[in-house]
Amino acid sequence: MSNHTLSVLVENKPGVLARVAGLFARRAFNIHSLAVGPTEDPSLSRITLVVVADEHPLEQIQKQLNKLVNVIHIEELHDDTAVERRLILVKVGANDANRTNVLQIVEMFRGRVVDVVPEALTVEATGSEAKVNALLTALHPYGVKEIVQTGTVAIGRGARSISEQVISEMQIAQSRE
């Protein structure tokens, strides 16, 4: 089993996310990460899912996703063809004795401090899942008090957008008719 990142272009309508997530739940797939937001076209949303699955069951669920009325396009994104990022906010213990060490770690990971109180710092960082996990590991000895993170967001590399790809595929299908 391995991680698979799916980018699902859907109509921006109520209930679509519930139907997509429900399909995964009915098939006993755990969604490892989920991020949803509107696209450059306000009538469309993009759902980015990370699931742990074997190839064949994933192929089956993609076929079932394609059957959902509001699903427009599904694309699997791979490390070499996409840029993936996560955002994390971490509240970490930081007193006068260790604050400098914590700040050096934050700087090393190109994070930034977004809140400071005498006994803690809140740090913001973005990066791959591996980078975010490495930051957490480095901050752990100082006492991680709270973590909030987004799901993975991903976008294909290059100039062509998923919307342009969908339009191109629709034009090809129409020309065959």
mmCIF file of C-alpha atoms in Angstrom:
data_model
loop_
_atom_site.group_PDB
_atom_site.id
_atom_site.type_symbol
_atom_site.label_atom_id
_atom_site.label_comp_id
_atom_site.label_asym_id
_atom_site.label_seq_id
_atom_site.Cartn_x
_atom_site.Cartn_y
_atom_site.Cartn_z
ATOM 1 C CA MET A 1 0.000 0.000 0.000
ATOM 2 C CA SER A 2 1.178 3.507 -0.753
ATOM 3 C CA ASN A 3 0.038 7.123 -0.579
ATOM 4 C CA HIS A 4 -1.922 8.441 -3.549
ATOM 5 C CA THR A 5 -2.825 12.089 -4.067
ATOM 6 C CA LEU A 6 -6.048 12.650 -5.995
ATOM 7 C CA SER A 7 -7.124 16.006 -7.343
ATOM 8 C CA VAL A 8 -10.879 15.981 -7.911
ATOM 9 C CA LEU A 9 -12.526 18.844 -9.774
ATOM 10 C CA VAL A 10 -16.187 19.133 -8.733
ATOM 11 C CA GLU A 11 -19.118 21.478 -9.084
ATOM 12 C CA ASN A 12 -19.168 23.948 -6.191
ATOM 13 C CA LYS A 13 -22.511 22.829 -4.758
ATOM 14 C CA PRO A 14 -23.755 21.815 -1.315
ATOM 15 C CA GLY A 15 -23.385 18.141 -0.463
ATOM 16 C CA VAL A 16 -20.708 17.287 -3.045
ATOM 17 C CA LEU A 17 -17.948 16.877 -0.456
ATOM 18 C CA ALA A 18 -20.207 14.654 1.668
ATOM 19 C CA ARG A 19 -20.931 12.400 -1.322
ATOM 20 C CA VAL A 20 -17.238 12.130 -2.233
ATOM 21 C CA ALA A 21 -16.154 11.417 1.351
ATOM 22 C CA GLY A 22 -19.063 8.998 1.768
ATOM 23 C CA LEU A 23 -17.885 6.990 -1.225
ATOM 24 C CA PHE A 24 -14.487 6.506 0.439
ATOM 25 C CA ALA A 25 -16.127 5.599 3.760
ATOM 26 C CA ARG A 26 -18.445 3.026 2.167
ATOM 27 C CA ARG A 27 -15.399 1.364 0.586
ATOM 28 C CA ALA A 28 -13.542 1.380 3.955
ATOM 29 C CA PHE A 29 -10.811 3.730 2.729
ATOM 30 C CA ASN A 30 -9.304 6.070 5.279
ATOM 31 C CA ILE A 31 -8.741 9.563 3.936
ATOM 32 C CA HIS A 32 -5.289 10.484 5.236
ATOM 33 C CA SER A 33 -5.573 14.123 4.176
ATOM 34 C CA LEU A 34 -8.354 16.291 2.762
ATOM 35 C CA ALA A 35 -8.312 19.866 1.486
ATOM 36 C CA VAL A 36 -11.144 21.610 -0.350
ATOM 37 C CA GLY A 37 -11.507 25.058 -1.824
ATOM 38 C CA PRO A 38 -12.893 27.017 -4.750
ATOM 39 C CA THR A 39 -10.867 27.249 -7.963
ATOM 40 C CA GLU A 40 -10.220 30.122 -10.352
ATOM 41 C CA ASP A 41 -13.797 29.461 -11.544
ATOM 42 C CA PRO A 42 -16.203 30.121 -8.626
ATOM 43 C CA SER A 43 -18.595 27.448 -9.908
ATOM 44 C CA LEU A 44 -15.917 24.759 -9.365
ATOM 45 C CA SER A 45 -14.100 23.436 -6.311
ATOM 46 C CA ARG A 46 -11.021 21.269 -6.046
ATOM 47 C CA ILE A 47 -10.858 18.442 -3.548
ATOM 48 C CA THR A 48 -7.356 17.179 -2.840
ATOM 49 C CA LEU A 49 -7.365 13.770 -1.148
ATOM 50 C CA VAL A 50 -4.475 11.672 0.067
ATOM 51 C CA VAL A 51 -5.395 8.028 0.588
ATOM 52 C CA VAL A 52 -3.353 4.942 1.409
ATOM 53 C CA ALA A 53 -4.316 2.174 -0.992
ATOM 54 C CA ASP A 54 -3.162 -0.449 -3.455
ATOM 55 C CA GLU A 55 -3.418 0.344 -7.173
ATOM 56 C CA HIS A 56 -6.406 -1.873 -8.047
ATOM 57 C CA PRO A 57 -8.799 -0.749 -5.269
ATOM 58 C CA LEU A 58 -7.812 2.862 -5.965
ATOM 59 C CA GLU A 59 -8.640 2.406 -9.643
ATOM 60 C CA GLN A 60 -12.075 1.076 -8.682
ATOM 61 C CA ILE A 61 -12.818 4.017 -6.415
ATOM 62 C CA GLN A 62 -11.725 6.455 -9.130
ATOM 63 C CA LYS A 63 -14.216 4.831 -11.514
ATOM 64 C CA GLN A 64 -16.970 5.168 -8.898
ATOM 65 C CA LEU A 65 -16.013 8.805 -8.259
ATOM 66 C CA ASN A 66 -16.352 9.491 -11.979
ATOM 67 C CA LYS A 67 -19.944 8.236 -11.789
ATOM 68 C CA LEU A 68 -20.923 10.875 -9.219
ATOM 69 C CA VAL A 69 -22.982 13.585 -10.931
ATOM 70 C CA ASN A 70 -21.053 16.602 -9.651
ATOM 71 C CA VAL A 71 -17.563 15.181 -10.292
ATOM 72 C CA ILE A 72 -16.031 16.757 -13.394
ATOM 73 C CA HIS A 73 -12.491 15.368 -13.477
ATOM 74 C CA ILE A 74 -10.132 13.212 -11.397
ATOM 75 C CA GLU A 75 -6.383 13.273 -11.675
ATOM 76 C CA GLU A 76 -3.788 11.380 -9.660
ATOM 77 C CA LEU A 77 -0.833 13.620 -8.880
ATOM 78 C CA HIS A 78 2.647 12.174 -8.432
ATOM 79 C CA ASP A 79 5.698 13.620 -6.654
ATOM 80 C CA ASP A 80 7.571 14.205 -9.911
ATOM 81 C CA THR A 81 4.651 15.904 -11.705
ATOM 82 C CA ALA A 82 3.132 17.982 -8.892
ATOM 83 C CA VAL A 83 3.955 20.431 -6.140
ATOM 84 C CA GLU A 84 2.509 19.373 -2.769
ATOM 85 C CA ARG A 85 2.394 21.469 0.405
ATOM 86 C CA ARG A 86 0.945 21.408 3.904
ATOM 87 C CA LEU A 87 0.513 24.269 6.342
ATOM 88 C CA ILE A 88 1.093 23.710 10.034
ATOM 89 C CA LEU A 89 0.676 25.871 13.131
ATOM 90 C CA VAL A 90 2.551 24.569 16.165
ATOM 91 C CA LYS A 91 2.396 25.916 19.695
ATOM 92 C CA VAL A 92 5.672 24.998 21.362
ATOM 93 C CA GLY A 93 7.023 25.626 24.835
ATOM 94 C CA ALA A 94 9.617 28.388 24.791
ATOM 95 C CA ASN A 95 10.917 30.110 27.902
ATOM 96 C CA ASP A 96 13.902 32.419 28.392
ATOM 97 C CA ALA A 97 16.267 29.439 28.652
ATOM 98 C CA ASN A 98 15.339 27.707 25.376
ATOM 99 C CA ARG A 99 13.668 30.384 23.221
ATOM 100 C CA THR A 100 16.837 30.960 21.152
ATOM 101 C CA ASN A 101 17.122 27.244 20.346
ATOM 102 C CA VAL A 102 13.472 27.078 19.270
ATOM 103 C CA LEU A 103 13.895 30.169 17.078
ATOM 104 C CA GLN A 104 16.955 28.612 15.400
ATOM 105 C CA ILE A 105 14.951 25.485 14.572
ATOM 106 C CA VAL A 106 12.113 27.592 13.165
ATOM 107 C CA GLU A 107 14.587 29.550 11.025
ATOM 108 C CA MET A 108 16.252 26.350 9.798
ATOM 109 C CA PHE A 109 12.872 25.104 8.528
ATOM 110 C CA ARG A 110 12.032 28.519 7.028
ATOM 111 C CA GLY A 111 9.076 28.859 9.353
ATOM 112 C CA ARG A 112 7.950 32.023 11.060
ATOM 113 C CA VAL A 113 6.741 32.927 14.495
ATOM 114 C CA VAL A 114 3.156 34.211 14.459
ATOM 115 C CA ASP A 115 2.489 34.555 18.198
ATOM 116 C CA VAL A 116 4.696 35.032 21.246
ATOM 117 C CA VAL A 117 3.863 34.769 24.930
ATOM 118 C CA PRO A 118 6.365 34.414 27.800
ATOM 119 C CA GLU A 119 6.038 30.617 27.979
ATOM 120 C CA ALA A 120 5.353 29.643 24.338
ATOM 121 C CA LEU A 121 5.690 30.461 20.646
ATOM 122 C CA THR A 122 3.286 29.688 17.850
ATOM 123 C CA VAL A 123 5.086 28.754 14.656
ATOM 124 C CA GLU A 124 3.773 28.654 11.090
ATOM 125 C CA ALA A 125 5.469 26.516 8.457
ATOM 126 C CA THR A 126 4.684 25.147 5.027
ATOM 127 C CA GLY A 127 6.249 22.326 3.099
ATOM 128 C CA SER A 128 6.026 18.715 2.154
ATOM 129 C CA GLU A 129 4.687 16.197 4.631
ATOM 130 C CA ALA A 130 8.266 15.072 5.295
ATOM 131 C CA LYS A 131 9.402 18.635 6.065
ATOM 132 C CA VAL A 132 6.460 19.257 8.395
ATOM 133 C CA ASN A 133 7.134 15.986 10.213
ATOM 134 C CA ALA A 134 10.839 16.825 10.525
ATOM 135 C CA LEU A 135 9.957 20.207 12.047
ATOM 136 C CA LEU A 136 7.682 18.524 14.580
ATOM 137 C CA THR A 137 10.430 16.056 15.473
ATOM 138 C CA ALA A 138 12.902 18.909 16.005
ATOM 139 C CA LEU A 139 10.442 20.876 18.178
ATOM 140 C CA HIS A 140 9.284 17.862 20.213
ATOM 141 C CA PRO A 141 12.015 18.139 22.930
ATOM 142 C CA TYR A 142 10.774 21.652 23.764
ATOM 143 C CA GLY A 143 7.207 20.527 24.383
ATOM 144 C CA VAL A 144 4.718 20.660 21.536
ATOM 145 C CA LYS A 145 1.543 21.949 23.191
ATOM 146 C CA GLU A 146 -0.803 22.035 20.215
ATOM 147 C CA ILE A 147 -0.782 21.279 16.485
ATOM 148 C CA VAL A 148 -3.160 22.395 13.752
ATOM 149 C CA GLN A 149 -2.462 21.495 10.144
ATOM 150 C CA THR A 150 -4.121 21.555 6.778
ATOM 151 C CA GLY A 151 -4.470 18.629 4.496
ATOM 152 C CA THR A 152 -2.144 18.373 1.537
ATOM 153 C CA VAL A 153 -2.791 20.773 -1.313
ATOM 154 C CA ALA A 154 -1.259 19.910 -4.659
ATOM 155 C CA ILE A 155 -1.051 21.332 -8.135
ATOM 156 C CA GLY A 156 0.411 19.873 -11.310
ATOM 157 C CA ARG A 157 3.728 21.238 -12.530
ATOM 158 C CA GLY A 158 3.883 23.244 -15.745
ATOM 159 C CA ALA A 159 1.714 25.854 -17.406
ATOM 160 C CA ARG A 160 -1.372 23.758 -18.133
ATOM 161 C CA SER A 161 -4.163 23.798 -15.540
ATOM 162 C CA ILE A 162 -6.561 20.992 -14.677
ATOM 163 C CA SER A 163 -9.398 23.174 -16.035
ATOM 164 C CA GLU A 164 -7.641 23.528 -19.401
ATOM 165 C CA GLN A 165 -7.135 19.764 -19.484
ATOM 166 C CA VAL A 166 -10.860 19.172 -18.872
ATOM 167 C CA ILE A 167 -11.835 21.630 -21.617
ATOM 168 C CA SER A 168 -9.380 19.979 -24.020
ATOM 169 C CA GLU A 169 -10.789 16.513 -23.249
ATOM 170 C CA MET A 170 -14.351 17.795 -23.757
ATOM 171 C CA GLN A 171 -13.411 19.277 -27.152
ATOM 172 C CA ILE A 172 -11.827 15.983 -28.230
ATOM 173 C CA ALA A 173 -14.943 14.055 -27.161
ATOM 174 C CA GLN A 174 -17.217 16.483 -29.031
ATOM 175 C CA SER A 175 -15.147 16.230 -32.203
ATOM 176 C CA ARG A 176 -15.544 12.426 -32.152
ATOM 177 C CA GLU A 177 -19.346 12.699 -32.054
#
